Amino acid sequence: MSNVIYVLNGPNLNLLGKRQPEIYGYETLADVQLKLETKAAQSGLTIEFFQSNHEGAIIDKIHEARDKANGIIINPAAFTHTSVAILDALNAFESPVVEVHISNVHKRESFRHHSYVSLRADGVIAGLGTFGYVAALDYFINLS
Ligand code: CA2
């Protein structure tokens, strides 16, 4: 398997940079994708970047990652707090998983304080804005 990192994004993150900049900032998801692809290429890694508003589509992508990826960076968005199915899919993925949240979920409503995905994630980054994705990629660059 070559050095491929899957970057998976959950529901509504397609609106990043277009709504609620006071919480999520001004960068779009396309900006984040370009930044990660550029950084990964400089380190000999390849990014597979994906966003979906559909739980099953994210699960299918995690299954695909099982024999295509060396790691997963995932911002499951609202599915973080609801999805046992995404947790189960990640539990069937054998390489490292880093969970990223743009906002500090622990400073927000109590329903955002619990994450099913954190039961599987090797690392969790929250509250660093979109830089959290870059920090997660750095973790994989260090491993490679
Ligand atoms: O802070 C994060 O990254 C979250 O995963 C974002 C989710 C939220 O449900 C989680 O609790 C924390 C929401 C993603 C929605 O993203 C938007 C971005 C811009 C405008 C509207 C929604």
Tab-separated table of C-alpha atoms and ligand atoms in Angstrom:
chain	number	residue	atom	x	y	z
A	1	MET	CA	0.000	0.000	0.000
A	2	SER	CA	1.453	3.387	-0.956
A	3	ASN	CA	1.258	6.307	1.453
A	4	VAL	CA	-2.377	7.337	1.183
A	5	ILE	CA	-4.284	9.251	3.847
A	6	TYR	CA	-8.063	9.465	3.624
A	7	VAL	CA	-9.526	12.786	4.836
A	8	LEU	CA	-13.239	12.290	5.479
A	9	ASN	CA	-15.713	15.064	6.239
A	10	GLY	CA	-19.270	14.749	7.464
A	11	PRO	CA	-22.529	16.620	6.971
A	12	ASN	CA	-22.712	20.349	6.294
A	13	LEU	CA	-18.951	20.781	6.071
A	14	ASN	CA	-19.514	21.622	2.402
A	15	LEU	CA	-20.753	24.964	3.836
A	16	LEU	CA	-17.419	25.692	5.488
A	17	GLY	CA	-16.348	29.305	4.905
A	18	LYS	CA	-19.780	30.190	3.580
A	19	ARG	CA	-21.859	30.328	6.812
A	20	GLN	CA	-21.175	30.813	10.553
A	21	PRO	CA	-17.592	32.134	10.140
A	22	GLU	CA	-17.615	33.157	13.824
A	23	ILE	CA	-17.551	29.430	14.697
A	24	TYR	CA	-15.868	27.777	11.714
A	25	GLY	CA	-13.754	30.541	10.127
A	26	TYR	CA	-13.512	31.804	6.554
A	27	GLU	CA	-11.603	28.985	4.889
A	28	THR	CA	-13.631	26.768	2.563
A	29	LEU	CA	-13.367	22.981	2.433
A	30	ALA	CA	-11.742	23.378	-1.012
A	31	ASP	CA	-9.079	25.606	0.629
A	32	VAL	CA	-8.445	22.912	3.254
A	33	GLN	CA	-8.221	20.235	0.555
A	34	LEU	CA	-5.667	22.219	-1.463
A	35	LYS	CA	-3.575	22.958	1.626
A	36	LEU	CA	-3.487	19.282	2.635
A	37	GLU	CA	-2.786	18.017	-0.881
A	38	THR	CA	0.116	20.455	-1.236
A	39	LYS	CA	1.615	19.576	2.142
A	40	ALA	CA	1.137	15.838	1.596
A	41	ALA	CA	2.788	15.954	-1.848
A	42	GLN	CA	5.840	17.668	-0.323
A	43	SER	CA	6.178	14.695	2.040
A	44	GLY	CA	5.497	11.894	-0.440
A	45	LEU	CA	1.952	11.245	0.779
A	46	THR	CA	-1.270	11.245	-1.221
A	47	ILE	CA	-4.581	12.597	0.061
A	48	GLU	CA	-7.988	11.171	-0.798
A	49	PHE	CA	-10.328	14.009	0.234
A	50	PHE	CA	-14.046	13.314	0.663
A	51	GLN	CA	-17.137	15.035	2.044
A	52	SER	CA	-20.653	13.677	2.280
A	53	ASN	CA	-23.904	14.607	3.935
A	54	HIS	CA	-24.859	10.909	4.002
A	55	GLU	CA	-23.825	8.529	6.776
A	56	GLY	CA	-23.765	5.463	4.501
A	57	ALA	CA	-21.507	7.176	1.979
A	58	ILE	CA	-18.988	7.939	4.746
A	59	ILE	CA	-19.180	4.324	5.937
A	60	ASP	CA	-18.569	3.071	2.371
A	61	LYS	CA	-15.513	5.336	2.160
A	62	ILE	CA	-14.151	3.964	5.464
A	63	HIS	CA	-14.601	0.422	4.078
A	64	GLU	CA	-12.763	1.453	0.893
A	65	ALA	CA	-9.939	2.824	3.080
A	66	ARG	CA	-9.409	-0.626	4.628
A	67	ASP	CA	-7.207	-1.725	1.732
A	68	LYS	CA	-6.309	1.648	0.205
A	69	ALA	CA	-5.237	3.900	3.091
A	70	ASN	CA	-2.469	4.076	5.668
A	71	GLY	CA	-4.525	6.355	7.877
A	72	ILE	CA	-7.752	8.290	8.237
A	73	ILE	CA	-8.297	11.891	9.279
A	74	ILE	CA	-12.004	12.270	9.987
A	75	ASN	CA	-14.228	15.170	10.934
A	76	PRO	CA	-17.527	13.307	11.254
A	77	ALA	CA	-19.325	16.612	12.012
A	78	ALA	CA	-22.727	15.961	13.667
A	79	PHE	CA	-22.340	12.185	13.128
A	80	THR	CA	-19.588	12.391	15.783
A	81	HIS	CA	-22.277	12.574	18.426
A	82	THR	CA	-24.772	10.095	16.973
A	83	SER	CA	-23.178	7.422	14.817
A	84	VAL	CA	-22.452	3.985	16.235
A	85	ALA	CA	-22.329	2.859	12.568
A	86	ILE	CA	-19.352	5.113	11.790
A	87	LEU	CA	-17.652	3.895	14.994
A	88	ASP	CA	-18.207	0.274	13.905
A	89	ALA	CA	-16.762	0.989	10.451
A	90	LEU	CA	-13.696	2.675	11.974
A	91	ASN	CA	-13.228	-0.288	14.317
A	92	ALA	CA	-12.813	-2.452	11.202
A	93	PHE	CA	-10.035	-0.147	9.898
A	94	GLU	CA	-6.636	-1.234	11.162
A	95	SER	CA	-4.360	1.813	10.629
A	96	PRO	CA	-4.317	5.034	12.702
A	97	VAL	CA	-7.339	7.319	12.895
A	98	VAL	CA	-7.261	10.998	13.904
A	99	GLU	CA	-10.529	12.767	14.726
A	100	VAL	CA	-10.581	16.497	13.952
A	101	HIS	CA	-13.047	19.173	15.016
A	102	ILE	CA	-12.670	22.733	13.829
A	103	SER	CA	-14.431	24.158	16.871
A	104	ASN	CA	-13.733	23.264	20.481
A	105	VAL	CA	-16.698	20.960	20.974
A	106	HIS	CA	-16.095	20.994	24.755
A	107	LYS	CA	-16.829	24.736	24.926
A	108	ARG	CA	-20.151	24.219	23.169
A	109	GLU	CA	-23.484	22.529	23.951
A	110	SER	CA	-23.255	19.421	26.155
A	111	PHE	CA	-24.565	17.150	23.351
A	112	ARG	CA	-21.303	17.896	21.496
A	113	HIS	CA	-19.172	16.718	24.425
A	114	HIS	CA	-19.631	13.042	23.666
A	115	SER	CA	-18.040	11.443	20.615
A	116	TYR	CA	-18.611	7.847	19.507
A	117	VAL	CA	-15.649	8.223	17.146
A	118	SER	CA	-13.300	9.067	20.046
A	119	LEU	CA	-13.773	5.489	21.297
A	120	ARG	CA	-11.714	4.449	18.239
A	121	ALA	CA	-9.583	7.482	17.375
A	122	ASP	CA	-5.878	7.309	18.169
A	123	GLY	CA	-5.835	11.093	18.513
A	124	VAL	CA	-8.397	13.877	18.775
A	125	ILE	CA	-7.854	17.513	17.792
A	126	ALA	CA	-10.501	20.131	18.580
A	127	GLY	CA	-10.668	23.901	18.608
A	128	LEU	CA	-7.659	24.745	16.436
A	129	GLY	CA	-9.769	25.798	13.470
A	130	THR	CA	-8.912	24.283	10.110
A	131	PHE	CA	-5.275	24.080	11.273
A	132	GLY	CA	-6.423	20.919	13.083
A	133	TYR	CA	-6.416	19.097	9.727
A	134	VAL	CA	-2.839	20.248	9.063
A	135	ALA	CA	-1.745	19.112	12.535
A	136	ALA	CA	-3.372	15.712	11.924
A	137	LEU	CA	-1.543	15.392	8.602
A	138	ASP	CA	1.725	16.257	10.377
A	139	TYR	CA	1.089	13.306	12.675
A	140	PHE	CA	0.933	10.994	9.631
A	141	ILE	CA	3.984	12.627	8.028
A	142	ASN	CA	5.906	11.855	11.226
A	143	LEU	CA	4.793	8.229	11.062
A	144	SER	CA	5.771	7.788	7.391
B	1	CA2	O1	-16.214	21.638	15.027
B	1	CA2	C1	-16.391	20.764	14.172
B	1	CA2	O2	-15.598	20.521	13.276
B	1	CA2	C2	-17.705	19.973	14.176
B	1	CA2	O3	-17.402	18.625	13.814
B	1	CA2	C3	-18.586	20.629	13.134
B	1	CA2	C4	-19.986	20.054	13.081
B	1	CA2	C5	-20.618	19.983	14.466
B	1	CA2	O4	-21.862	19.322	14.399
B	1	CA2	C6	-19.721	19.265	15.452
B	1	CA2	O5	-20.339	19.283	16.726
B	1	CA2	C7	-18.373	19.948	15.540
B	1	CA2	C8	-20.871	20.908	12.181
B	1	CA2	C9	-20.362	21.015	10.780
B	1	CA2	C10	-21.166	22.045	10.072
B	1	CA2	O6	-20.257	22.879	9.411
B	1	CA2	C11	-20.705	24.090	9.000
B	1	CA2	C12	-19.754	24.942	8.526
B	1	CA2	C13	-20.118	26.190	8.111
B	1	CA2	C14	-21.450	26.570	8.145
B	1	CA2	C15	-22.403	25.697	8.619
B	1	CA2	C16	-22.032	24.443	9.056
